[in-house]
Amino acid sequence: MNTHNINTIARYEAKLLKRGWLFRVFAVLILLVMTVNLLNSSTNVFWEMNAYWKNVALTSSIPFMATRLYALAQAIIVIFLAGNIIKRDKKLDTAEVLYVRPMSNADYIIGKVWGIMRVFIGMNVIVLAEGLLINVLLSRSPVNVWYYLIYIFTISLPSLLFILGLSFSVMTLVKNQAVTFIIMLGVAATATFYLSDKLYGVLDFFGGEIPSLFSDVTGHSNLEVYLWQRGIYYLLATGFILLTIAAVNRLPLKPWKTKILACGSVIFICLGLLAAYGYVHHFENKIKKREMLKAVYEKVADIPKASIFSNKLLVKQEKDVLFVESKLKLVNRHHDKLDKLVLFLNPSLTLNGVKCEGKEVSFEREAQSIIIDKSIVLKDSVELTLTYSGKIDEDICYLDIENDAYFKKPEGEVIFYGKRYVYQTDKYMLLTPECIWYPMAENPVNPAVPYDINKDFTYYTLNYILRDTNKQQVVISQGEEIHRGDTVQYINHIPLTGISLTVGNYEKLSIIVDSLSYELYLFRGHDYFTKHFNLIKDTLPAIIRTMQEVVDNKRIYPFARFAMVETPIHFTSYTRNWKGYTELIMPEIAFLSEKGVVGISSDFKSESMRKKQWGSRNATMEDDEVQVQVFKDFVTWTFINETRGTSDWQADAQLNKLDIGGMLFAHSGFLYSQDFPLANIVVNMMQSANPTQTEVWRRMWTNTSALTDDIKANIYLSKHSFREAMVDKDLKPKVFYELLKLKTFELKNYLLSYISAQELTEFLKEFSEQYLFSEYPFAEFTNAFKQKHNIDLTPFLKEWYIKNKTPLILVKDVDAKMVLKDEFTKYKIRFLIYNPSPVNAIVTVKADASGNNRGGRPGGGMGGNSGAATTDPHYYQIPAQTAMEIKIIQDDRPSSLTINTNIAQNLPNTLPYTFTRIDAETTDTTTGAVVVDTLLFRQDADELIIDDEDKGFHIIKANNKHALKDFFKKEDEDKYKVMNYWRPHSVWTPFFNNRGYGTPVSSMVYKKKGVGKNRVEWRANIAQSGYYELSIWNPRLENQGGRRGGGWGRGGGGNPQTQTYTITYGESKDVISLDLQQGDKGWVALGDFYLPEGETVISLGDNVSWDFAVADAVKITRLGKRK
Amino acid sequence: MNIRIEGLNKIYPGGHKALNDLSFNIEPGMFGLLGPNGAGKTTLMRIMTLLQTASSGTIYFDNYDIRKDRKVIRSILGYLPQDFRFFEKFKTWEFLDYGAGLAGIKGIKHRKEAVDAMLHKVGLFEVRDRWAGKLSGGMKRRLGIAQAIIGDPKVIIVDEPTTGLDPEERIRFRNILSQISGDDVIIILSTHIVGDISSTCKKLALLNRGELKFEGTPDDMVGLAEGKVWEVFIPDEEFKDIKEKYPIISTIPANGGWDIQIVAEEPGGSNWKSIPPNIEHAYVYFMDYLLNDKMEMYANQGAHNELFA
């Protein structure tokens, strides 16, 4: 190779490229898009609240975003231009005057590649310089030029070279610019949109979907693997470029060199593929290792374990190696002697010895398990000293998490920051119990049966010997902090479920409110927020107190300290329902993400501005008031709310990983039960969780299944028991979580059908405080409840745990009347309810008071409340095969009634009823539930109803054409979809809705307006000729889903919703059109017909006047001899 | 410098034999390559310029074999193809600079001097900053030869360089070629404009159907047609017959007929006057009488070998 030739070719190739109009247009467009994007995403130039915190908080954010977007745009141009460049060579004899020159083919192609690269690198530098300028002048983001360089070499360059090499190769082989362009665009689009997260991101040639962001403190999450992945594309790019050189149709200077180049090309492509294989293999190996580690847990799962009463740890760190001495006191709390002691310790920590009372004890070690040759008799204890050292193996963490979730980008996150569970470097250390950095007796996870885990409450003492070389080391752990010379000691006076150890360059902010110490540990230089709360310094204790009260309403905060510790951006945890907390919530300590980037928005500046703007619409909000609100919102969303929002509009809300409920419940006590292994979680959830409300508004945007996880859980329970669910590995964790909640609320509703919510809360609080920081049997709970409320829960719990059927609820005759009671006008709601199934049901009944009170107060003169209010819900047990009449009297005029069937076959499981007028009066002042005759629910023998779920209902398709996407349809796709008012489905699609007819599923089908070729038919077999009334069920959908019939879309505007029904009977055919906008939901008569014996068909075509046709049920009522 | 063509054959896929056992030598100086369309001139030049390979046989540039010593041979070559166009986005000087760079002239200063000298030489210095695509036809051709000769190549191959040029540009172009034909430089001029050969070439070769039919000096070739060229007045009514019978070199209208020049073995009448032949007459005599070939050759198809074909 001749660098002079290469540079000459490159210089003029670059000139040609830069002077091409195509490139210039692209370049201008890129710069424009990049500028707008950067300004929009990382500055407040366009809108003062624009800069998304995630985009500016980290130093590497802006360089990363700029490079990623640029790399994508660059690829499109390169794909287009690469073909063009080669085509240009083909067209002109000009090239021949170059080919006769003495450069080699390698000089020529490399010169071309280098020329193109020079231009694109130049553009990259311009774009990044622009990013840097924006970064420095207009953005709040910190600046580090180093990241700009890193991303050029790890994102921009490899993707440019790869796409260039591949384009050249494809063009050389395909010899057609258009085909090459299409192939390359296809490759780029497929790799970007569909394959980027497959096989651990090996196919992500842009490098934008694999972990790429750097923490300001600890750097990249896994730089070696990252560089490895990027190296694959350097190798492949080299291979493709060599292939292009070998395939160039110009006589080589030395013919044998072509063979060498071809071999080189094959070697580099093979090396690239080998590297790709190695990359995938690296992850596959991890999976294998995880399986091996799981197997180790399973091996010792059945061996009874001792409890660790106390653990005194002496920790020393030299560079990145730990040296630990652990003095354990183990207790036998079982009913039998323990022949051997099982402990767990991180598999890569070398156990140097186990001593008991100064004598060495033999042990067997397999990965994380240590089986010590030492027995403990009943109720006795033994003291062991373990010395170990080494580096922590991160792969032991989260063995109970599915591989898919373990390796992929966390759901709901836009950027994959990378995942780290342990930090053990010279400068920073973060260890949680998950990595078993100290000996444990109970396995922290149980991969085989994740829900079947026990907890140890242990008295921990930690002594950490500081390295005098690093004076800025701050050691954070649980307990009382004492400094003794070169040692930091943490002593715990209460037993804990586990402790963490964090050592880093932190600065500490703290405040004591009501003897509770609030501490905030930030990485030095990361205090970006105190300025946003400068006005509330004095009032902070009072504000904290109010927040504390909110927490205390759930349960009194049990620790003496609440420490919030900032962690590097990659520090990750998972929501594990069976644990009741994430590793981000430890006893006393909550681990916050670096600068609050992950999870709840910590953009206090924007939040303050938002609050100010919103506040100013109604009244002026003072700055200090704004700060109070922002602070409260942050605390609420970060620690108190059960779920958190997500930036992904397609996804459901995520469970809040920092939910402080973990500290209140999971870390403060443990109910164990052989019969109900989940008792602890259920009791905790009763106090901490709220019932799931399907976020319909979010699902309106998705053309996906209408079966939310809570509905799926409900359906699952119709065939499986709670006990089966616990060991069902096919049940997705999110569905199980909803199932857990359903069962929790079933139990809670059961209790609430006897006692008030207040009484239950008090009972749970008292009970848990009595057993604070200890393990105790579930029987204590049931006994305590029986003692206090004289209700034996055991029979209910047994059925609750094993029943594998769900009830069905039918409701009818719902009405509301005025009633005079105690000289006041009150309102009485009454309805009939029937459970025809063989299992008991519990329903929740909630009435909304409209506030339009016409008398509910003495004298009737109080006027109404402003806005609707919800009265306390009522809970009713509906025994199997029992009908009941339920009567409720309330002061306020009800506007609606919602009956929640909870765990039941009903879909949807909330049945709403509205009361537009309440004029009738009654004198019946009785309330409660009384059993009535089930005959009240018997179907009229003269009625035949064909619902869309019935056999007599048929969908007639115009043709059987399949769209390409049908081939990709999953076979197990859910039947019911979300109805889309904006873009109705183009085929008849079932959905369920409270306005529909039918039990257990109130479903109907709908389809986009058509020309009448697609239709539905209800076919009834008339046994006896005679007069019949035909009716159809009108769901009256106009007010659903946000699209008001009279308002928004094309179908609205007050247009009639006319559907035409054709009735075919005997030789006759009648056509009847109905406007479904007339009347309310319910049966609408098509007319009376004399139907002969045999089949009668009612059909509905899709040629309707609205945007969509809807079909539900048809009723055929025999009119006897009336006509 | 000496070029030796030895047993050169080129058979294209499909069986068309473009060159058939071609062997001859080329000495320093201007060498004319003559022949009708499809005679194999372009194929021969493309093989010489290493744009394509021969099926068999070889060419030696001194002792350098085109099969093995491509780098050396390319380093002494300059080439101006027939259908020469430009990257329109290059300026005149840039095009030469690019060529100079690839010809091995290193250093910006050196290259600039070489480029400027060459621009002066071909009379394009005034338009050095003009886009190459905006030059006139003659200027483009001069730029073409300039890029071919920049870097002082030892062998310069020009294919049909004067086609389409006005007489003034043709003379100018010939002069440029004459200037550069030094002691040890070979300029191979392929053309079917025989006038270009007679005025510039010391030696020539005539190819027909891929075979060498004549090799020698222009005078040798002219000598072959001695006593075979006639001038005669032909009345209008006989013109048609004469035209069908003899190759007519020139026709000048005269009173009641035509003064014509004819190539023929024997005079057709007493009024036929023998005139001294020139190279053009010799070429026609050679093709029509010695080779008995009316030059109704098919075009040499498929000879172009593209980079990414």
PDB file of C-alpha atoms in Angstrom, chain A residues 874-1065:
ATOM      1  CA  HIS A 874     -69.185  -1.960  50.635  1.00  0.00           C
ATOM      2  CA  TYR A 875     -68.057  -5.558  50.544  1.00  0.00           C
ATOM      3  CA  TYR A 876     -70.522  -8.385  50.129  1.00  0.00           C
ATOM      4  CA  GLN A 877     -69.969 -12.092  50.161  1.00  0.00           C
ATOM      5  CA  ILE A 878     -72.167 -13.792  47.599  1.00  0.00           C
ATOM      6  CA  PRO A 879     -72.166 -17.493  48.412  1.00  0.00           C
ATOM      7  CA  ALA A 880     -72.160 -20.045  45.622  1.00  0.00           C
ATOM      8  CA  GLN A 881     -75.466 -20.514  43.775  1.00  0.00           C
ATOM      9  CA  THR A 882     -77.079 -17.784  45.784  1.00  0.00           C
ATOM     10  CA  ALA A 883     -79.051 -14.724  44.748  1.00  0.00           C
ATOM     11  CA  MET A 884     -79.197 -11.696  47.003  1.00  0.00           C
ATOM     12  CA  GLU A 885     -80.865  -8.385  47.190  1.00  0.00           C
ATOM     13  CA  ILE A 886     -78.528  -5.642  48.278  1.00  0.00           C
ATOM     14  CA  LYS A 887     -79.706  -2.364  49.689  1.00  0.00           C
ATOM     15  CA  ILE A 888     -77.527   0.606  50.514  1.00  0.00           C
ATOM     16  CA  ILE A 889     -78.613   3.917  51.957  1.00  0.00           C
ATOM     17  CA  GLN A 890     -76.409   6.958  51.683  1.00  0.00           C
ATOM     18  CA  ASP A 891     -76.722  10.654  52.399  1.00  0.00           C
ATOM     19  CA  ASP A 892     -75.616  11.976  49.040  1.00  0.00           C
ATOM     20  CA  ARG A 893     -77.465  11.518  45.832  1.00  0.00           C
ATOM     21  CA  PRO A 894     -75.671   8.810  43.910  1.00  0.00           C
ATOM     22  CA  SER A 895     -74.663   9.531  40.359  1.00  0.00           C
ATOM     23  CA  SER A 896     -73.358   6.092  39.643  1.00  0.00           C
ATOM     24  CA  LEU A 897     -72.752   2.709  41.116  1.00  0.00           C
ATOM     25  CA  THR A 898     -69.820   0.450  40.390  1.00  0.00           C
ATOM     26  CA  ILE A 899     -69.913  -3.204  41.254  1.00  0.00           C
ATOM     27  CA  ASN A 900     -66.516  -4.794  41.119  1.00  0.00           C
ATOM     28  CA  THR A 901     -66.725  -8.548  40.745  1.00  0.00           C
ATOM     29  CA  ASN A 902     -63.068  -8.901  41.806  1.00  0.00           C
ATOM     30  CA  ILE A 903     -61.923 -12.423  41.057  1.00  0.00           C
ATOM     31  CA  ALA A 904     -64.694 -13.644  38.792  1.00  0.00           C
ATOM     32  CA  GLN A 905     -65.374 -14.838  35.302  1.00  0.00           C
ATOM     33  CA  ASN A 906     -66.907 -11.498  34.402  1.00  0.00           C
ATOM     34  CA  LEU A 907     -65.161  -9.522  31.707  1.00  0.00           C
ATOM     35  CA  PRO A 908     -64.821  -6.678  32.359  1.00  0.00           C
ATOM     36  CA  ASN A 909     -64.961  -7.130  36.078  1.00  0.00           C
ATOM     37  CA  THR A 910     -66.357  -3.712  36.861  1.00  0.00           C
ATOM     38  CA  LEU A 911     -70.039  -3.189  36.213  1.00  0.00           C
ATOM     39  CA  PRO A 912     -70.977   0.487  36.188  1.00  0.00           C
ATOM     40  CA  TYR A 913     -74.494   1.851  36.467  1.00  0.00           C
ATOM     41  CA  THR A 914     -75.497   5.473  36.238  1.00  0.00           C
ATOM     42  CA  PHE A 915     -78.450   7.237  37.783  1.00  0.00           C
ATOM     43  CA  THR A 916     -79.465  10.187  35.665  1.00  0.00           C
ATOM     44  CA  ARG A 917     -82.678  10.985  37.564  1.00  0.00           C
ATOM     45  CA  ILE A 918     -83.840   9.863  40.973  1.00  0.00           C
ATOM     46  CA  ASP A 919     -87.463  10.858  41.337  1.00  0.00           C
ATOM     47  CA  ALA A 920     -89.072   7.793  42.828  1.00  0.00           C
ATOM     48  CA  GLU A 921     -89.406   7.402  46.557  1.00  0.00           C
ATOM     49  CA  THR A 922     -89.521   4.441  48.869  1.00  0.00           C
ATOM     50  CA  THR A 923     -90.326   3.907  52.507  1.00  0.00           C
ATOM     51  CA  ASP A 924     -88.131   0.847  52.888  1.00  0.00           C
ATOM     52  CA  THR A 925     -85.252   1.867  55.129  1.00  0.00           C
ATOM     53  CA  THR A 926     -83.656  -1.535  55.512  1.00  0.00           C
ATOM     54  CA  THR A 927     -80.098  -2.049  54.324  1.00  0.00           C
ATOM     55  CA  GLY A 928     -77.712  -4.932  53.841  1.00  0.00           C
ATOM     56  CA  ALA A 929     -77.794  -8.112  51.844  1.00  0.00           C
ATOM     57  CA  VAL A 930     -80.587 -10.636  51.988  1.00  0.00           C
ATOM     58  CA  VAL A 931     -80.864 -13.906  50.148  1.00  0.00           C
ATOM     59  CA  VAL A 932     -83.572 -14.015  47.503  1.00  0.00           C
ATOM     60  CA  ASP A 933     -84.912 -16.680  45.204  1.00  0.00           C
ATOM     61  CA  THR A 934     -82.575 -17.561  42.335  1.00  0.00           C
ATOM     62  CA  LEU A 935     -85.658 -17.892  40.143  1.00  0.00           C
ATOM     63  CA  LEU A 936     -85.526 -14.137  39.823  1.00  0.00           C
ATOM     64  CA  PHE A 937     -82.597 -14.670  37.471  1.00  0.00           C
ATOM     65  CA  ARG A 938     -84.201 -17.402  35.398  1.00  0.00           C
ATOM     66  CA  GLN A 939     -84.241 -16.646  31.691  1.00  0.00           C
ATOM     67  CA  ASP A 940     -87.624 -16.190  30.044  1.00  0.00           C
ATOM     68  CA  ALA A 941     -88.496 -19.410  28.213  1.00  0.00           C
ATOM     69  CA  ASP A 942     -89.963 -17.408  25.349  1.00  0.00           C
ATOM     70  CA  GLU A 943     -86.688 -15.641  24.730  1.00  0.00           C
ATOM     71  CA  LEU A 944     -83.821 -16.797  22.602  1.00  0.00           C
ATOM     72  CA  ILE A 945     -80.711 -14.667  22.797  1.00  0.00           C
ATOM     73  CA  ILE A 946     -77.796 -15.161  20.435  1.00  0.00           C
ATOM     74  CA  ASP A 947     -74.744 -13.273  21.649  1.00  0.00           C
ATOM     75  CA  ASP A 948     -71.560 -12.741  19.694  1.00  0.00           C
ATOM     76  CA  GLU A 949     -69.956 -15.381  21.918  1.00  0.00           C
ATOM     77  CA  ASP A 950     -72.599 -17.968  20.999  1.00  0.00           C
ATOM     78  CA  LYS A 951     -72.503 -20.675  18.352  1.00  0.00           C
ATOM     79  CA  GLY A 952     -75.268 -19.068  16.345  1.00  0.00           C
ATOM     80  CA  PHE A 953     -73.102 -16.025  15.667  1.00  0.00           C
ATOM     81  CA  HIS A 954     -70.985 -16.113  12.507  1.00  0.00           C
ATOM     82  CA  ILE A 955     -68.494 -13.765  10.905  1.00  0.00           C
ATOM     83  CA  ILE A 956     -68.637 -13.817   7.113  1.00  0.00           C
ATOM     84  CA  LYS A 957     -65.443 -12.562   5.469  1.00  0.00           C
ATOM     85  CA  ALA A 958     -65.510 -11.199   1.932  1.00  0.00           C
ATOM     86  CA  ASN A 959     -62.353 -13.040   0.989  1.00  0.00           C
ATOM     87  CA  ASN A 960     -59.559 -14.969   2.548  1.00  0.00           C
ATOM     88  CA  LYS A 961     -56.742 -12.708   1.485  1.00  0.00           C
ATOM     89  CA  HIS A 962     -53.908 -12.606   3.973  1.00  0.00           C
ATOM     90  CA  ALA A 963     -51.752  -9.653   4.621  1.00  0.00           C
ATOM     91  CA  LEU A 964     -48.024 -10.241   4.939  1.00  0.00           C
ATOM     92  CA  LYS A 965     -48.209  -9.346   8.588  1.00  0.00           C
ATOM     93  CA  ASP A 966     -50.561 -12.286   9.138  1.00  0.00           C
ATOM     94  CA  PHE A 967     -47.632 -14.603   8.608  1.00  0.00           C
ATOM     95  CA  PHE A 968     -45.932 -13.054  11.583  1.00  0.00           C
ATOM     96  CA  LYS A 969     -48.965 -13.305  13.801  1.00  0.00           C
ATOM     97  CA  LYS A 970     -48.422 -15.177  16.985  1.00  0.00           C
ATOM     98  CA  GLU A 971     -50.626 -18.164  17.321  1.00  0.00           C
ATOM     99  CA  ASP A 972     -51.371 -17.502  20.941  1.00  0.00           C
ATOM    100  CA  GLU A 973     -52.499 -13.958  20.327  1.00  0.00           C
ATOM    101  CA  ASP A 974     -55.284 -12.908  22.625  1.00  0.00           C
ATOM    102  CA  LYS A 975     -58.770 -12.948  21.195  1.00  0.00           C
ATOM    103  CA  TYR A 976     -59.952  -9.629  22.535  1.00  0.00           C
ATOM    104  CA  LYS A 977     -58.414  -6.433  21.325  1.00  0.00           C
ATOM    105  CA  VAL A 978     -58.600  -2.862  22.400  1.00  0.00           C
ATOM    106  CA  MET A 979     -61.232  -1.061  20.424  1.00  0.00           C
ATOM    107  CA  ASN A 980     -59.691   1.751  18.458  1.00  0.00           C
ATOM    108  CA  TYR A 981     -62.028   4.622  17.733  1.00  0.00           C
ATOM    109  CA  TRP A 982     -59.454   6.473  15.685  1.00  0.00           C
ATOM    110  CA  ARG A 983     -58.345   3.582  13.543  1.00  0.00           C
ATOM    111  CA  PRO A 984     -60.932   0.832  13.720  1.00  0.00           C
ATOM    112  CA  HIS A 985     -59.796  -2.674  12.880  1.00  0.00           C
ATOM    113  CA  SER A 986     -60.275  -3.702   9.270  1.00  0.00           C
ATOM    114  CA  VAL A 987     -61.648  -7.109  10.179  1.00  0.00           C
ATOM    115  CA  TRP A 988     -64.407  -8.006  12.588  1.00  0.00           C
ATOM    116  CA  THR A 989     -62.645  -7.839  15.915  1.00  0.00           C
ATOM    117  CA  PRO A 990     -63.974  -8.809  19.322  1.00  0.00           C
ATOM    118  CA  PHE A 991     -63.594  -6.497  22.273  1.00  0.00           C
ATOM    119  CA  PHE A 992     -65.296  -6.240  25.614  1.00  0.00           C
ATOM    120  CA  ASN A 993     -66.889  -3.283  27.177  1.00  0.00           C
ATOM    121  CA  ASN A 994     -69.397  -2.618  29.903  1.00  0.00           C
ATOM    122  CA  ARG A 995     -71.873  -1.499  27.319  1.00  0.00           C
ATOM    123  CA  GLY A 996     -71.858  -4.899  25.687  1.00  0.00           C
ATOM    124  CA  TYR A 997     -74.287  -7.699  26.320  1.00  0.00           C
ATOM    125  CA  GLY A 998     -73.417 -11.047  27.745  1.00  0.00           C
ATOM    126  CA  THR A 999     -72.005 -12.967  30.630  1.00  0.00           C
ATOM    127  CA  PRO A1000     -69.400 -13.741  31.618  1.00  0.00           C
ATOM    128  CA  VAL A1001     -67.888 -11.650  28.817  1.00  0.00           C
ATOM    129  CA  SER A1002     -69.655  -8.474  27.800  1.00  0.00           C
ATOM    130  CA  SER A1003     -68.153  -8.593  24.380  1.00  0.00           C
ATOM    131  CA  MET A1004     -69.095  -7.460  20.910  1.00  0.00           C
ATOM    132  CA  VAL A1005     -67.378  -7.315  17.556  1.00  0.00           C
ATOM    133  CA  TYR A1006     -66.683  -4.274  15.443  1.00  0.00           C
ATOM    134  CA  LYS A1007     -65.158  -3.495  12.103  1.00  0.00           C
ATOM    135  CA  LYS A1008     -64.131  -0.505  10.081  1.00  0.00           C
ATOM    136  CA  LYS A1009     -66.786   0.771   7.702  1.00  0.00           C
ATOM    137  CA  GLY A1010     -66.812  -1.137   4.418  1.00  0.00           C
ATOM    138  CA  VAL A1011     -68.943  -1.730   1.352  1.00  0.00           C
ATOM    139  CA  GLY A1012     -71.068  -4.429   2.871  1.00  0.00           C
ATOM    140  CA  LYS A1013     -69.140  -7.471   1.736  1.00  0.00           C
ATOM    141  CA  ASN A1014     -67.984  -8.351   5.220  1.00  0.00           C
ATOM    142  CA  ARG A1015     -70.871  -9.144   7.482  1.00  0.00           C
ATOM    143  CA  VAL A1016     -71.956 -10.941  10.588  1.00  0.00           C
ATOM    144  CA  GLU A1017     -74.895 -13.262  10.967  1.00  0.00           C
ATOM    145  CA  TRP A1018     -77.002 -14.440  13.857  1.00  0.00           C
ATOM    146  CA  ARG A1019     -78.622 -17.763  12.933  1.00  0.00           C
ATOM    147  CA  ALA A1020     -81.515 -19.016  14.999  1.00  0.00           C
ATOM    148  CA  ASN A1021     -83.366 -22.241  14.641  1.00  0.00           C
ATOM    149  CA  ILE A1022     -87.039 -21.508  15.150  1.00  0.00           C
ATOM    150  CA  ALA A1023     -88.664 -24.615  16.562  1.00  0.00           C
ATOM    151  CA  GLN A1024     -92.186 -23.457  16.141  1.00  0.00           C
ATOM    152  CA  SER A1025     -93.576 -21.034  13.627  1.00  0.00           C
ATOM    153  CA  GLY A1026     -95.298 -18.026  15.049  1.00  0.00           C
ATOM    154  CA  TYR A1027     -95.009 -14.335  15.811  1.00  0.00           C
ATOM    155  CA  TYR A1028     -91.735 -13.197  17.252  1.00  0.00           C
ATOM    156  CA  GLU A1029     -90.223  -9.875  18.178  1.00  0.00           C
ATOM    157  CA  LEU A1030     -86.659  -9.435  16.958  1.00  0.00           C
ATOM    158  CA  SER A1031     -84.361  -7.081  18.846  1.00  0.00           C
ATOM    159  CA  ILE A1032     -80.704  -6.218  18.659  1.00  0.00           C
ATOM    160  CA  TRP A1033     -78.492  -5.088  21.533  1.00  0.00           C
ATOM    161  CA  ASN A1034     -77.416  -1.503  21.046  1.00  0.00           C
ATOM    162  CA  PRO A1035     -74.242  -0.857  23.078  1.00  0.00           C
ATOM    163  CA  ARG A1036     -74.502   2.865  22.300  1.00  0.00           C
ATOM    164  CA  LEU A1037     -70.754   3.364  22.070  1.00  0.00           C
ATOM    165  CA  GLU A1038     -70.618   7.020  21.319  1.00  0.00           C
ATOM    166  CA  ASN A1039     -69.420   8.202  24.672  1.00  0.00           C
ATOM    167  CA  GLN A1040     -66.717   5.648  25.117  1.00  0.00           C
ATOM    168  CA  GLY A1041     -63.018   5.946  24.834  1.00  0.00           C
ATOM    169  CA  GLY A1042     -62.751   9.674  24.607  1.00  0.00           C
ATOM    170  CA  ARG A1043     -64.208  10.040  21.152  1.00  0.00           C
ATOM    171  CA  ARG A1044     -67.510  11.681  21.587  1.00  0.00           C
ATOM    172  CA  GLY A1045     -70.018  10.727  18.982  1.00  0.00           C
ATOM    173  CA  GLY A1046     -71.033  14.264  18.330  1.00  0.00           C
ATOM    174  CA  GLY A1047     -67.600  15.692  18.247  1.00  0.00           C
ATOM    175  CA  TRP A1048     -64.289  14.446  17.119  1.00  0.00           C
ATOM    176  CA  GLY A1049     -63.863  12.192  14.207  1.00  0.00           C
ATOM    177  CA  ARG A1050     -65.235  11.715  10.783  1.00  0.00           C
ATOM    178  CA  GLY A1051     -67.998   9.453  12.004  1.00  0.00           C
ATOM    179  CA  GLY A1052     -69.143  11.935  14.587  1.00  0.00           C
ATOM    180  CA  GLY A1053     -70.496  15.364  14.034  1.00  0.00           C
ATOM    181  CA  GLY A1054     -73.996  14.336  15.070  1.00  0.00           C
ATOM    182  CA  ASN A1055     -74.290  11.894  12.173  1.00  0.00           C
ATOM    183  CA  PRO A1056     -76.656   9.015  12.732  1.00  0.00           C
ATOM    184  CA  GLN A1057     -75.029   5.671  13.405  1.00  0.00           C
ATOM    185  CA  THR A1058     -77.145   3.764  10.953  1.00  0.00           C
ATOM    186  CA  GLN A1059     -76.704   0.042  10.635  1.00  0.00           C
ATOM    187  CA  THR A1060     -78.794  -2.054   8.259  1.00  0.00           C
ATOM    188  CA  TYR A1061     -80.021  -5.472   9.335  1.00  0.00           C
ATOM    189  CA  THR A1062     -81.351  -8.039   6.893  1.00  0.00           C
ATOM    190  CA  ILE A1063     -83.763 -10.615   8.261  1.00  0.00           C
ATOM    191  CA  THR A1064     -84.111 -13.741   6.159  1.00  0.00           C
ATOM    192  CA  TYR A1065     -86.832 -16.165   7.131  1.00  0.00           C
TER     193      TYR A1065
END
